[in-house]
Coordinates of C-alpha atoms and ligand atoms in Angstrom, one line a residue:
Chain A
X1 CA -25.3 -6.4 -0.4
X2 CA -27.6 -5.5 2.5
X3 CA -28.5 -7.4 5.5
X4 CA -32.2 -7.5 6.4
X5 CA -33.5 -7.6 9.8
X6 CA -36.9 -9.3 9.9
X7 CA -38.8 -9.8 13.2
X8 CA -35.6 -9.8 15.2
X9 CA -34.0 -12.5 13.1
X10 CA -31.0 -11.6 11.0
X11 CA -31.0 -13.0 7.5
X12 CA -27.7 -12.7 6.0
X13 CA -27.8 -12.5 2.2
X14 CA -24.9 -14.6 1.3
X15 CA -21.4 -13.2 1.1
X16 CA -21.5 -9.5 1.8
X17 CA -19.4 -7.3 -0.3
X18 CA -18.4 -8.0 -3.9
X19 CA -14.8 -9.3 -3.8
X20 CA -12.2 -8.1 -6.2
X21 CA -12.6 -11.1 -8.5
X22 CA -16.4 -10.6 -8.7
X23 CA -15.9 -7.0 -9.7
X24 CA -13.5 -8.1 -12.4
X25 CA -15.9 -10.7 -13.7
X26 CA -18.8 -8.2 -13.7
X27 CA -16.6 -5.7 -15.7
X28 CA -15.8 -8.3 -18.3
X29 CA -19.4 -9.4 -18.6
X30 CA -20.5 -5.8 -19.2
X31 CA -17.9 -5.3 -21.9
X32 CA -19.0 -7.2 -25.1
X33 CA -15.6 -6.9 -26.7
X34 CA -13.8 -8.3 -23.7
X35 CA -16.3 -11.0 -23.3
X36 CA -16.0 -12.0 -26.9
X37 CA -12.3 -11.9 -26.7
X38 CA -12.3 -14.1 -23.6
X39 CA -14.5 -16.7 -25.3
X40 CA -12.3 -16.7 -28.4
X41 CA -9.2 -16.9 -26.3
X42 CA -10.4 -19.8 -24.2
X43 CA -11.6 -21.6 -27.3
X44 CA -8.3 -21.3 -29.1
X45 CA -6.3 -22.3 -26.0
X46 CA -8.5 -25.3 -25.2
X47 CA -8.4 -26.4 -28.8
X48 CA -4.6 -25.9 -29.2
X49 CA -3.6 -27.5 -25.9
X50 CA -6.2 -30.3 -26.4
X51 CA -5.2 -31.0 -30.0
X52 CA -1.4 -30.9 -29.4
X53 CA -2.0 -33.5 -26.8
X54 CA -2.9 -36.0 -29.5
X55 CA -0.3 -34.8 -32.0
X56 CA 3.1 -36.2 -32.4
X57 CA 5.5 -33.3 -32.4
X58 CA 8.3 -35.5 -33.8
X59 CA 6.1 -36.6 -36.7
X60 CA 5.3 -33.0 -37.5
X61 CA 8.9 -31.9 -37.4
X62 CA 10.0 -34.7 -39.7
X63 CA 11.2 -33.6 -43.1
X64 CA 9.4 -35.2 -46.0
X65 CA 10.9 -34.2 -49.4
X66 CA 8.0 -35.8 -51.3
X67 CA 5.6 -33.2 -50.2
X68 CA 7.4 -29.8 -50.3
X69 CA 5.4 -26.6 -50.5
X70 CA 2.0 -28.3 -51.0
X71 CA -1.0 -26.1 -51.1
X72 CA -3.8 -26.6 -48.6
X73 CA -5.7 -29.8 -49.3
X74 CA -7.7 -32.4 -47.4
X75 CA -4.4 -34.1 -46.4
X76 CA -2.7 -31.0 -45.3
X77 CA -5.3 -28.5 -44.2
X78 CA -2.8 -25.6 -44.3
X79 CA -0.4 -27.1 -46.8
X80 CA 3.3 -27.8 -46.1
X81 CA 6.5 -25.8 -45.8
X82 CA 9.8 -26.2 -47.6
X83 CA 10.6 -29.4 -45.6
X84 CA 7.3 -30.9 -46.4
X85 CA 6.1 -30.5 -42.9
X86 CA 2.4 -30.0 -42.1
X87 CA 1.8 -26.3 -41.5
X88 CA -1.5 -26.9 -39.6
X89 CA 0.3 -29.2 -37.2
X90 CA 3.1 -26.7 -36.7
X91 CA 0.5 -24.0 -36.2
X92 CA -1.1 -25.9 -33.3
X93 CA 2.2 -26.9 -31.7
X94 CA 3.6 -23.5 -32.4
X95 CA 0.7 -21.7 -30.8
X96 CA 1.0 -23.9 -27.8
X97 CA 4.8 -23.4 -27.6
X98 CA 4.5 -19.6 -28.1
X99 CA 1.8 -19.2 -25.5
X100 CA 3.5 -21.4 -23.0
X101 CA 6.8 -19.6 -23.4
X102 CA 5.0 -16.2 -23.0
X103 CA 3.2 -17.5 -20.0
X104 CA 6.4 -18.7 -18.3
X105 CA 8.3 -15.5 -19.1
X106 CA 5.4 -13.4 -17.8
X107 CA 5.1 -15.7 -14.7
X108 CA 8.8 -15.6 -13.9
X109 CA 9.2 -11.8 -14.5
X110 CA 6.1 -11.3 -12.3
X111 CA 7.6 -13.3 -9.4
X112 CA 10.9 -11.5 -9.6
X113 CA 9.4 -8.1 -10.2
X114 CA 6.8 -8.6 -7.5
X115 CA 9.2 -9.8 -4.8
X116 CA 11.9 -7.1 -5.5
X117 CA 9.3 -4.4 -6.1
X118 CA 7.5 -5.1 -2.8
X119 CA 10.7 -5.3 -0.8
X120 CA 12.1 -2.1 -2.3
X121 CA 8.8 -0.2 -1.8
X122 CA 8.0 -1.5 1.6
X123 CA 11.4 -1.1 3.2
X124 CA 12.6 1.9 1.2
X125 CA 16.0 3.3 2.3
X126 CA 19.0 1.2 1.7
X127 CA 17.1 -1.9 0.5
X128 CA 15.4 0.3 -2.1
X129 CA 18.6 1.8 -3.2
X130 CA 20.4 -1.5 -3.8
X131 CA 17.4 -2.9 -5.8
X132 CA 17.1 0.2 -7.8
X133 CA 20.8 0.2 -8.7
X134 CA 20.5 -3.4 -9.9
X135 CA 17.5 -2.4 -12.0
X136 CA 19.4 0.5 -13.5
X137 CA 22.3 -1.9 -14.3
X138 CA 20.0 -4.4 -16.1
X139 CA 18.3 -1.6 -18.0
X140 CA 21.6 -0.2 -19.1
X141 CA 22.6 -3.5 -20.7
X142 CA 22.2 -3.6 -24.5
X143 CA 19.5 -6.2 -24.6
X144 CA 19.5 -7.2 -28.3
X145 CA 23.3 -7.5 -28.4
X146 CA 23.2 -9.6 -25.3
X147 CA 20.6 -11.9 -26.7
X148 CA 22.5 -12.3 -30.0
X149 CA 25.7 -13.2 -28.0
X150 CA 23.9 -15.7 -25.9
X151 CA 22.2 -17.3 -28.9
X152 CA 25.6 -17.7 -30.6
X153 CA 27.6 -19.0 -27.6
X154 CA 25.2 -21.4 -25.8
X155 CA 25.7 -24.9 -27.0
X156 CA 22.0 -25.8 -27.1
X157 CA 19.6 -23.0 -27.6
X158 CA 16.2 -24.2 -26.5
X159 CA 13.0 -23.0 -24.9
X160 CA 14.5 -23.0 -21.4
X161 CA 17.4 -20.8 -22.3
X162 CA 15.1 -18.5 -24.2
X163 CA 12.7 -18.2 -21.2
X164 CA 15.7 -17.6 -18.9
X165 CA 17.3 -14.9 -20.9
X166 CA 14.0 -13.1 -21.6
X167 CA 13.2 -13.2 -17.9
X168 CA 16.5 -11.7 -17.1
X169 CA 15.7 -8.6 -19.0
X170 CA 12.0 -8.2 -18.6
X171 CA 11.5 -8.2 -14.8
X172 CA 12.7 -4.7 -14.3
X173 CA 9.6 -2.8 -15.5
X174 CA 7.4 -4.9 -13.3
X175 CA 9.7 -4.3 -10.3
X176 CA 9.6 -0.6 -10.8
X177 CA 5.8 -0.5 -11.2
X178 CA 5.2 -2.5 -8.1
X179 CA 7.8 -0.6 -6.2
X180 CA 6.2 2.8 -6.9
X181 CA 2.8 1.5 -5.9
X182 CA 4.3 -0.1 -2.7
X183 CA 6.1 3.1 -1.9
X184 CA 2.8 5.1 -1.8
X185 CA 0.9 2.3 0.0
X186 CA 3.4 2.1 2.8
X187 CA 2.7 5.7 3.7
X188 CA -0.9 4.9 4.3
X189 CA -2.0 4.5 7.9
X190 CA -3.3 0.9 7.5
X191 CA 0.4 -0.2 7.1
X192 CA 1.4 2.0 10.1
X193 CA -1.5 0.5 12.0
X194 CA -0.3 -3.1 11.3
X195 CA 3.2 -2.1 12.4
X196 CA 1.9 -0.7 15.7
X197 CA -0.3 -3.8 16.2
X198 CA 2.8 -6.0 16.3
X199 CA 2.4 -7.6 12.9
X200 CA 5.8 -8.8 11.6
X201 CA 7.1 -7.2 8.3
X202 CA 6.7 -10.3 6.2
X203 CA 3.1 -10.7 7.2
X204 CA 2.4 -7.0 6.5
X205 CA 4.0 -7.4 3.0
X206 CA 2.1 -10.6 2.2
X207 CA -1.3 -10.0 3.8
X208 CA -1.7 -6.2 3.9
X209 CA 0.4 -4.8 1.1
X210 CA 0.1 -7.5 -1.5
X211 CA -3.7 -7.6 -1.7
X212 CA -3.6 -3.9 -2.4
X213 CA -1.3 -4.2 -5.3
X214 CA -2.9 -7.4 -6.7
X215 CA -5.2 -5.7 -9.2
X216 CA -2.3 -3.8 -10.6
X217 CA -0.4 -7.1 -10.9
X218 CA -3.2 -9.0 -12.6
X219 CA -3.7 -6.3 -15.2
X220 CA 0.0 -5.9 -15.8
X221 CA 0.3 -9.7 -16.0
X222 CA -2.4 -10.0 -18.7
X223 CA -1.0 -7.1 -20.8
X224 CA 2.5 -8.5 -20.6
X225 CA 1.3 -11.9 -21.7
X226 CA 0.1 -10.3 -24.9
X227 CA 3.3 -8.4 -25.4
X228 CA 5.5 -11.5 -24.7
X229 CA 3.7 -13.5 -27.4
X230 CA 4.7 -10.9 -29.9
X231 CA 8.2 -10.6 -28.5
X232 CA 9.0 -14.3 -29.1
X233 CA 7.8 -14.0 -32.7
X234 CA 9.7 -10.9 -33.5
X235 CA 12.9 -12.2 -32.1
X236 CA 12.5 -15.5 -34.0
X237 CA 11.7 -13.5 -37.1
X238 CA 15.0 -11.6 -36.7
X239 CA 16.7 -14.9 -36.4
X240 CA 17.5 -14.8 -32.7
X241 CA 14.6 -16.8 -31.6
X242 CA 14.0 -20.5 -31.3
X243 CA 15.5 -23.1 -33.6
X244 CA 13.3 -24.6 -36.3
X245 CA 13.2 -27.9 -34.4
X246 CA 10.9 -26.1 -31.9
X247 CA 7.9 -25.0 -33.9
X248 CA 6.6 -21.6 -32.8
X249 CA 4.5 -18.9 -34.3
X250 CA 7.7 -17.0 -34.8
X251 CA 9.3 -19.8 -36.8
X252 CA 6.3 -20.0 -39.1
X253 CA 6.3 -16.3 -39.7
X254 CA 10.0 -16.2 -40.2
X255 CA 9.6 -18.4 -43.3
X256 CA 8.2 -15.2 -44.9
X257 CA 11.7 -13.9 -45.0
X258 CA 11.9 -15.9 -48.2
X259 CA 10.4 -13.6 -50.9
X260 CA 8.9 -16.5 -52.7
X261 CA 7.1 -17.7 -49.6
X262 CA 6.0 -14.2 -48.8
X263 CA 4.5 -13.7 -52.3
X264 CA 3.3 -17.1 -53.4
X265 CA 3.0 -19.4 -50.4
X266 CA 0.7 -17.5 -48.1
X267 CA -0.6 -20.6 -46.3
X268 CA 2.7 -20.9 -44.5
X269 CA 2.9 -17.5 -42.8
X270 CA -0.6 -15.9 -42.9
X271 CA -2.3 -18.3 -40.4
X272 CA 0.5 -17.9 -37.9
X273 CA 0.4 -14.1 -38.3
X274 CA -3.4 -14.1 -37.8
X275 CA -3.0 -16.3 -34.8
X276 CA -0.6 -13.9 -33.2
X277 CA -2.9 -11.0 -34.0
X278 CA -6.0 -12.7 -32.6
X279 CA -4.2 -13.9 -29.5
X280 CA -2.6 -10.5 -28.8
X281 CA -5.7 -8.5 -29.5
X282 CA -8.0 -10.7 -27.4
X283 CA -5.6 -10.9 -24.5
X284 CA -5.3 -7.1 -24.7
X285 CA -9.0 -6.5 -24.8
X286 CA -9.5 -8.7 -21.7
X287 CA -6.6 -6.8 -20.1
X288 CA -8.1 -3.4 -20.8
X289 CA -11.4 -4.5 -19.2
X290 CA -9.5 -5.7 -16.1
X291 CA -7.7 -2.4 -16.0
X292 CA -10.9 -0.5 -15.9
X293 CA -12.2 -2.8 -13.2
X294 CA -9.0 -2.2 -11.2
X295 CA -9.4 1.5 -11.6
X296 CA -13.0 1.6 -10.5
X297 CA -11.9 -0.4 -7.5
X298 CA -9.4 2.2 -6.6
X299 CA -11.8 5.0 -7.1
X300 CA -14.1 3.4 -4.6
X301 CA -11.2 3.4 -2.2
Chain B
X1 CA 1.8 7.0 39.0
X2 CA 3.7 8.1 35.9
X3 CA 2.9 5.9 33.0
X4 CA 4.8 7.6 30.2
X5 CA 7.7 10.0 30.6
X6 CA 9.1 11.6 27.4
X7 CA 12.4 13.2 28.2
X8 CA 14.1 15.6 25.8
X9 CA 12.8 13.8 22.8
X10 CA 14.3 14.7 19.4
X11 CA 13.2 13.4 16.0
X12 CA 15.1 14.8 13.1
X13 CA 14.4 13.8 9.6
X14 CA 17.3 13.9 7.1
X15 CA 16.9 16.0 4.0
X16 CA 18.8 14.4 1.1
X17 CA 20.0 16.3 -1.8
X18 CA 22.7 16.5 -4.4
X19 CA 24.0 13.9 -6.8
X20 CA 24.8 11.2 -4.3
X21 CA 21.6 11.9 -2.3
X22 CA 23.7 12.7 0.7
X23 CA 22.1 14.1 3.9
X24 CA 22.3 17.9 3.4
X25 CA 20.2 19.0 6.3
X26 CA 17.6 17.9 8.9
X27 CA 14.0 18.7 9.5
X28 CA 13.8 19.1 13.3
X29 CA 10.3 17.8 13.5
X30 CA 10.6 17.3 17.3
X31 CA 13.4 19.1 19.0
X32 CA 13.7 18.5 22.7
X33 CA 10.2 17.7 24.0
X34 CA 9.6 16.6 27.6
X35 CA 6.3 15.7 29.3
X36 CA 4.8 13.1 31.6
X37 CA 1.5 11.2 31.5
X38 CA 0.0 10.1 34.8
X39 CA -2.0 6.8 34.8
X40 CA -5.6 7.5 33.8
X41 CA -5.3 11.0 32.6
X42 CA -5.7 12.6 29.2
X43 CA -2.8 14.7 28.1
X44 CA -3.3 16.9 25.1
X45 CA -0.7 18.0 22.5
X46 CA -1.9 21.0 20.7
X47 CA -0.4 23.2 18.0
X48 CA -0.6 24.3 14.4
X49 CA -0.2 21.8 11.6
X50 CA 3.5 20.9 11.1
X51 CA 4.4 21.6 14.7
X52 CA 5.5 18.0 15.3
X53 CA 2.6 16.6 17.3
X54 CA 2.1 13.5 15.2
X55 CA 5.8 12.9 15.0
X56 CA 5.9 13.0 18.8
X57 CA 3.0 10.5 19.0
X58 CA 4.4 8.2 16.4
X59 CA 7.8 8.2 18.1
X60 CA 6.1 6.7 21.2
X61 CA 4.8 3.8 19.1
X62 CA 8.1 3.5 17.2
X63 CA 6.7 4.6 13.8
X64 CA 9.5 7.1 13.7
X65 CA 13.1 6.6 14.6
X66 CA 14.1 8.6 17.7
X67 CA 17.2 10.8 17.1
X68 CA 17.8 11.3 20.8
X69 CA 16.1 11.4 24.1
X70 CA 14.1 8.9 26.2
X71 CA 10.6 7.5 26.1
X72 CA 10.1 5.8 29.4
X73 CA 7.0 3.6 29.6
X74 CA 6.6 2.2 33.1
X75 CA 10.2 2.9 33.6
X76 CA 11.6 1.1 30.5
X77 CA 13.2 3.2 27.8
X78 CA 11.3 2.4 24.5
X79 CA 13.6 4.6 22.5
X80 CA 16.6 2.3 23.3
X81 CA 14.7 -0.9 22.3
X82 CA 14.9 -2.6 18.9
X83 CA 11.8 -3.3 16.9
X84 CA 11.9 -6.9 18.2
X85 CA 12.3 -6.0 21.8
X86 CA 9.4 -3.6 21.5
X87 CA 6.9 -6.2 20.6
X88 CA 5.6 -7.0 24.1
X89 CA 5.0 -3.2 24.6
X90 CA 2.8 -3.1 21.5
X91 CA 0.1 -4.7 23.6
X92 CA 0.2 -1.8 26.1
X93 CA 0.5 1.1 23.7
X94 CA -1.9 1.5 20.8
X95 CA -2.7 4.2 18.3
X96 CA -5.8 5.7 16.8
X97 CA -5.1 7.3 13.5
X98 CA -6.3 10.6 12.1
X99 CA -7.7 9.4 8.7
X100 CA -10.4 6.7 9.1
X101 CA -10.2 6.1 5.3
X102 CA -6.6 5.2 5.0
X103 CA -6.1 3.6 8.4
X104 CA -8.3 0.5 7.5
X105 CA -7.1 -1.8 4.8
X106 CA -9.7 -1.6 2.1
X107 CA -9.2 -5.3 1.1
X108 CA -9.9 -6.7 4.6
X109 CA -13.1 -7.5 6.2
X110 CA -13.9 -5.9 9.6
X111 CA -13.3 -9.3 11.3
X112 CA -9.8 -9.5 10.0
X113 CA -9.1 -5.9 10.7
X114 CA -10.1 -6.0 14.3
X115 CA -8.7 -9.5 14.9
X116 CA -5.2 -8.6 13.5
X117 CA -3.7 -7.6 16.9
X118 CA -5.3 -10.6 18.6
X119 CA -3.8 -13.0 16.0
X120 CA -0.4 -11.5 16.8
X121 CA -0.5 -12.0 20.5
X122 CA -3.0 -14.7 21.3
X123 CA -3.8 -18.2 20.2
X124 CA -7.6 -18.2 19.8
X125 CA -10.0 -20.5 18.1
X126 CA -11.9 -18.8 15.3
X127 CA -15.1 -19.0 17.4
X128 CA -13.4 -17.3 20.4
X129 CA -11.9 -14.7 18.1
X130 CA -15.2 -13.9 16.5
X131 CA -16.8 -13.6 19.9
X132 CA -14.2 -11.1 21.1
X133 CA -14.4 -9.1 17.9
X134 CA -18.2 -8.9 18.1
X135 CA -18.0 -7.9 21.8
X136 CA -15.8 -5.0 20.9
X137 CA -18.0 -4.0 17.9
X138 CA -20.8 -3.9 20.3
X139 CA -18.8 -1.7 22.7
X140 CA -18.1 0.8 19.9
X141 CA -21.7 0.8 18.9
X142 CA -21.6 -1.3 15.7
X143 CA -23.7 -4.3 14.9
X144 CA -22.1 -7.7 15.3
X145 CA -23.0 -8.5 11.7
X146 CA -20.5 -5.9 10.6
X147 CA -17.7 -8.4 10.8
X148 CA -18.3 -9.6 7.2
X149 CA -18.4 -6.1 5.7
X150 CA -15.6 -4.2 4.1
X151 CA -14.5 -0.7 5.3
X152 CA -16.0 1.1 2.3
X153 CA -19.4 0.1 3.5
X154 CA -19.1 2.3 6.5
X155 CA -19.2 6.1 7.1
X156 CA -16.2 8.0 8.4
X157 CA -17.5 8.0 12.0
X158 CA -18.2 4.2 11.8
X159 CA -14.8 3.6 10.4
X160 CA -13.2 5.5 13.2
X161 CA -15.1 3.3 15.6
X162 CA -13.7 0.2 13.9
X163 CA -10.2 1.7 14.3
X164 CA -10.9 2.3 18.0
X165 CA -12.2 -1.2 18.4
X166 CA -9.0 -2.5 16.9
X167 CA -6.9 -0.5 19.2
X168 CA -8.8 -1.8 22.2
X169 CA -8.7 -5.5 21.6
X170 CA -5.3 -6.0 23.4
X171 CA -6.5 -4.1 26.4
X172 CA -3.8 -1.4 26.1
X173 CA -2.8 1.0 28.9
X174 CA -2.0 3.9 26.8
X175 CA -3.7 5.1 23.6
X176 CA -2.2 7.7 21.3
X177 CA -5.0 9.4 19.6
X178 CA -3.7 11.4 16.6
X179 CA -6.5 13.9 15.8
X180 CA -9.1 11.1 15.9
X181 CA -12.0 13.4 15.0
X182 CA -10.5 16.0 12.7
X183 CA -11.4 14.1 9.6
X184 CA -15.0 13.6 10.7
X185 CA -18.1 15.8 10.2
X186 CA -18.6 18.2 13.1
X187 CA -21.9 16.5 13.8
X188 CA -20.2 13.2 14.7
X189 CA -17.1 14.7 16.3
X190 CA -18.7 15.2 19.7
X191 CA -20.2 11.8 19.5
X192 CA -16.9 10.1 19.0
X193 CA -15.2 12.3 21.6
X194 CA -17.7 11.5 24.3
X195 CA -17.5 7.9 23.4
X196 CA -13.7 8.0 23.8
X197 CA -14.2 9.4 27.3
X198 CA -16.7 6.6 28.1
X199 CA -14.1 4.0 27.0
X200 CA -11.5 5.7 29.1
X201 CA -13.7 5.1 32.2
X202 CA -14.5 1.5 31.3
X203 CA -11.0 0.4 30.4
X204 CA -9.0 2.7 32.6
X205 CA -7.1 4.2 29.7
X206 CA -4.5 6.9 29.5
X207 CA -4.7 9.1 26.4
X208 CA -2.1 11.1 24.6
X209 CA -4.5 13.2 22.6
X210 CA -3.1 15.0 19.7
X211 CA -5.1 17.9 18.1
X212 CA -5.0 21.3 16.5
X213 CA -8.4 22.4 17.9
X214 CA -8.0 24.0 21.3
X215 CA -11.7 23.6 22.0
X216 CA -11.6 19.9 21.5
X217 CA -8.4 19.5 23.5
X218 CA -9.8 21.5 26.4
X219 CA -12.9 19.4 26.4
X220 CA -11.0 16.2 26.4
X221 CA -7.8 16.8 28.4
X222 CA -6.8 17.2 32.0
X223 CA -3.5 18.8 31.0
X224 CA -2.0 19.9 27.7
X225 CA 1.2 20.9 26.1
X226 CA 1.3 23.6 23.4
X227 CA 3.7 22.7 20.6
X228 CA 5.3 25.1 18.2
X229 CA 8.0 24.2 15.7
X230 CA 9.0 21.0 17.4
X231 CA 9.1 22.5 20.9
X232 CA 6.8 22.7 23.8
X233 CA 6.1 26.3 24.6
X234 CA 3.7 26.0 27.4
X235 CA 2.3 23.2 29.6
X236 CA -0.3 23.1 32.3
X237 CA -3.8 22.2 33.3
X238 CA -6.2 22.8 30.5
X239 CA -8.1 25.5 32.2
X240 CA -4.9 27.3 33.3
X241 CA -3.7 27.4 29.7
X242 CA -7.0 28.4 28.3
X243 CA -7.8 31.1 30.9
X244 CA -4.3 32.3 31.6
X245 CA -2.0 31.8 28.7
X246 CA 1.5 33.0 29.2
X247 CA 3.4 32.3 26.0
X248 CA 2.7 34.6 23.1
X249 CA 2.1 31.6 20.8
X250 CA -0.5 30.2 23.1
X251 CA -2.2 33.5 23.4
X252 CA -2.4 33.8 19.6
X253 CA -3.6 30.3 19.3
X254 CA -6.5 31.0 21.7
X255 CA -7.2 34.3 20.0
X256 CA -7.5 32.5 16.7
X257 CA -10.4 30.4 17.9
X258 CA -13.3 31.7 15.8
X259 CA -16.2 33.3 17.6
X260 CA -19.8 33.3 16.5
X261 CA -21.1 36.3 18.5
X262 CA -20.7 39.5 16.6
X263 CA -20.1 41.7 19.7
X264 CA -17.1 39.6 20.7
X265 CA -15.9 39.5 17.1
X266 CA -14.7 43.1 17.1
X267 CA -13.1 42.6 20.4
X268 CA -11.3 39.6 19.0
X269 CA -10.0 41.5 16.1
X270 CA -8.5 44.1 18.5
X271 CA -7.0 41.4 20.6
X272 CA -5.4 39.8 17.7
X273 CA -3.9 43.1 16.6
X274 CA -2.6 43.6 20.1
X275 CA -1.1 40.2 20.2
X276 CA 0.5 40.7 16.9
X277 CA 2.2 43.8 18.2
X278 CA 3.2 42.0 21.4
X279 CA 4.7 39.2 19.3
X280 CA 6.9 41.7 17.5
X281 CA 8.0 43.6 20.6
X282 CA 8.6 40.7 23.0
X283 CA 9.9 38.1 20.5
X284 CA 13.2 37.8 22.3
X285 CA 11.6 36.9 25.6
X286 CA 10.1 33.8 24.0
X287 CA 12.6 32.8 21.3
X288 CA 16.4 32.8 21.2
X289 CA 18.4 34.2 18.3
X290 CA 17.8 31.1 16.2
X291 CA 14.0 31.4 16.6
X292 CA 13.9 28.4 18.9
X293 CA 11.6 28.5 21.9
X294 CA 13.4 28.4 25.3
X295 CA 13.2 25.5 27.7
X296 CA 10.1 25.3 29.9
X297 CA 10.3 27.1 33.2
X298 CA 7.8 26.6 36.0
X299 CA 5.7 29.6 36.9
X300 CA 3.5 27.6 39.3
X301 CA 3.4 24.0 40.6
X302 CA 1.5 22.9 37.5
X303 CA 2.1 25.6 34.9
X304 CA 5.3 25.8 32.8
X305 CA 6.2 28.3 30.1
X306 CA 9.1 28.6 27.6
X307 CA 10.6 31.9 28.8
X308 CA 14.1 33.2 28.7
Ligands
LIG1 N1 8.7 11.0 7.4 C1 9.0 12.3 7.4 N2 10.1 12.7 6.7 C2 10.4 14.0 6.6 N3 9.8 15.0 7.3 C3 8.7 14.7 8.0 C4 8.3 13.3 8.1 N4 7.2 13.3 8.9 C5 7.0 14.6 9.3 N5 7.9 15.4 8.7 C6 8.0 16.9 9.0 O1 8.0 17.1 10.3 C7 7.2 18.2 10.7 C8 6.2 17.9 11.7 O2 5.2 17.0 11.1 P1 4.0 16.4 12.0 O3 4.6 15.8 13.2 O4 3.3 15.6 11.1 O5 3.2 17.7 12.4 P2 1.8 17.8 13.0 O6 1.3 16.5 13.3 O7 1.9 18.7 14.2 O8 0.9 18.5 12.0 C9 6.6 18.8 9.4 O9 7.4 19.8 8.9 C10 6.7 17.6 8.4 O10 6.9 18.0 7.1
LIG2 MG1 -0.5 15.5 12.5

């Protein structure tokens, strides 16, 4: 935005340059698909988190043999499963659980990946070497086998264990991404300038380097969020996910392993599958728009 | 008074290779360079790209690790100090960078960029800070309203002025200017150079001026050192070097300056041919068997040349 000088007086037109957030917002507004996705996403999340607030999870998880495999009706909007449990209720709680799990996995991996990536990239040398060897080690571990083993040996397999174990494996990609960006940023003179100006390393990392990798992080965060929703479901489907007592989208879909359910009782697994599809797609579309915004920002230098 | 004395400075970068990424060799970016800067003068380091000029300048501000040698600033050896111990000297020695595009953080407003050194060394209220920043903006010829803008809203020349303002806020004694105008349009180069000279007067600055353009260096500097492959090959007053070059590399550097007048052009071509022949025939008077320039030897009270 321009500043106008009128008769010697300086009139400042509000905040001067469009900030990163504003550019991102403008990019989403321009992109109809992303805008639509964002609206759908927010609507689903508000509804799911709102509705689950008034629902009794215990009530929904309670087995009722009098109402097994009921078709959708006015009592049970989406019918019931083999335990007579309300599928609609499970869908709401399941969506909430799946999304929350995905959010926390993404959040924790982002924190670990960001910290280690920035340290490795900024300091380079021995620090970088140690961190990279740790990453190599984690990547070399057979993930699925590890998960299977953990699922079998832990006494209580719950949401927290699940988040923990997924976080353990999934931070490496982020760390590498951030590291390579930080490696190239630290060769730029603005970092050198900060060093010669007497700014301590931690301040340079937090206040000079971090803002310049932030768009990369936001985009990566959003895209990972989508991926991690699918991840939980596919692991649950394979039987290494969450127990039935914790409704999740994966639990609902995994009922489809039963051929009878798959063929004749669509109301159990189709809504959950659609939910995953809609969530993943809409998050992805928003993420793609953000990615473009971030690129444009980089082009402008 | 001697402000800065660089004594036999060496900066060698390790080259890693092989399976275990062991050090297999070294790039001798700076290999035994000595010079002195008197308080208030401008000393130029000139040489072709890759000759180690920037590395020398960066060693003085500790952006590079020093392999060996001394960097005496007001008698204290900076090379021997740790990063922590060097902090008080940061106030006195500042750097202006070559590329005005990468030397300013694109995510920071001008206020934050110029105030960064102030925040590290002084406790100021936001109002005081803003006042100082605006004063310096005024000194470098930018409007005080610029503080809320981001670097991409400025031209290259303006950005370089912002970088200069940033380097001035702590009232340094010595400024290392690493090719401060070579990324700028020719039309703004002279402007920025003259303005650097004005600032020198006003703030009583000493410049270590790095450049590859002999014309610019001659215009700016009282004395200069000619660098070639990490070594100084000739040093003296600017006019001495320009009018009476002794080292073959200096001669070739001067002969390489493009000339616009056609009559002189033919002469220049002849001169370059002659120098090329001289380079072949007298190679051993200037370089030892490893192709390394000899140590500087005085040929007058001010003029030193790397001869056998
Ligand atoms: N960080 C570094 N690591 C390895 N080699 C370097 C590094 N910095 C500079 N060099 C090498 O040192 C030599 C001198 O570089 P430099 O001082 O930038 O030259 P100049 O500024 O005179 O163009 C070059 O060969 C360059 O490749
Ligand atoms: Mg250079």
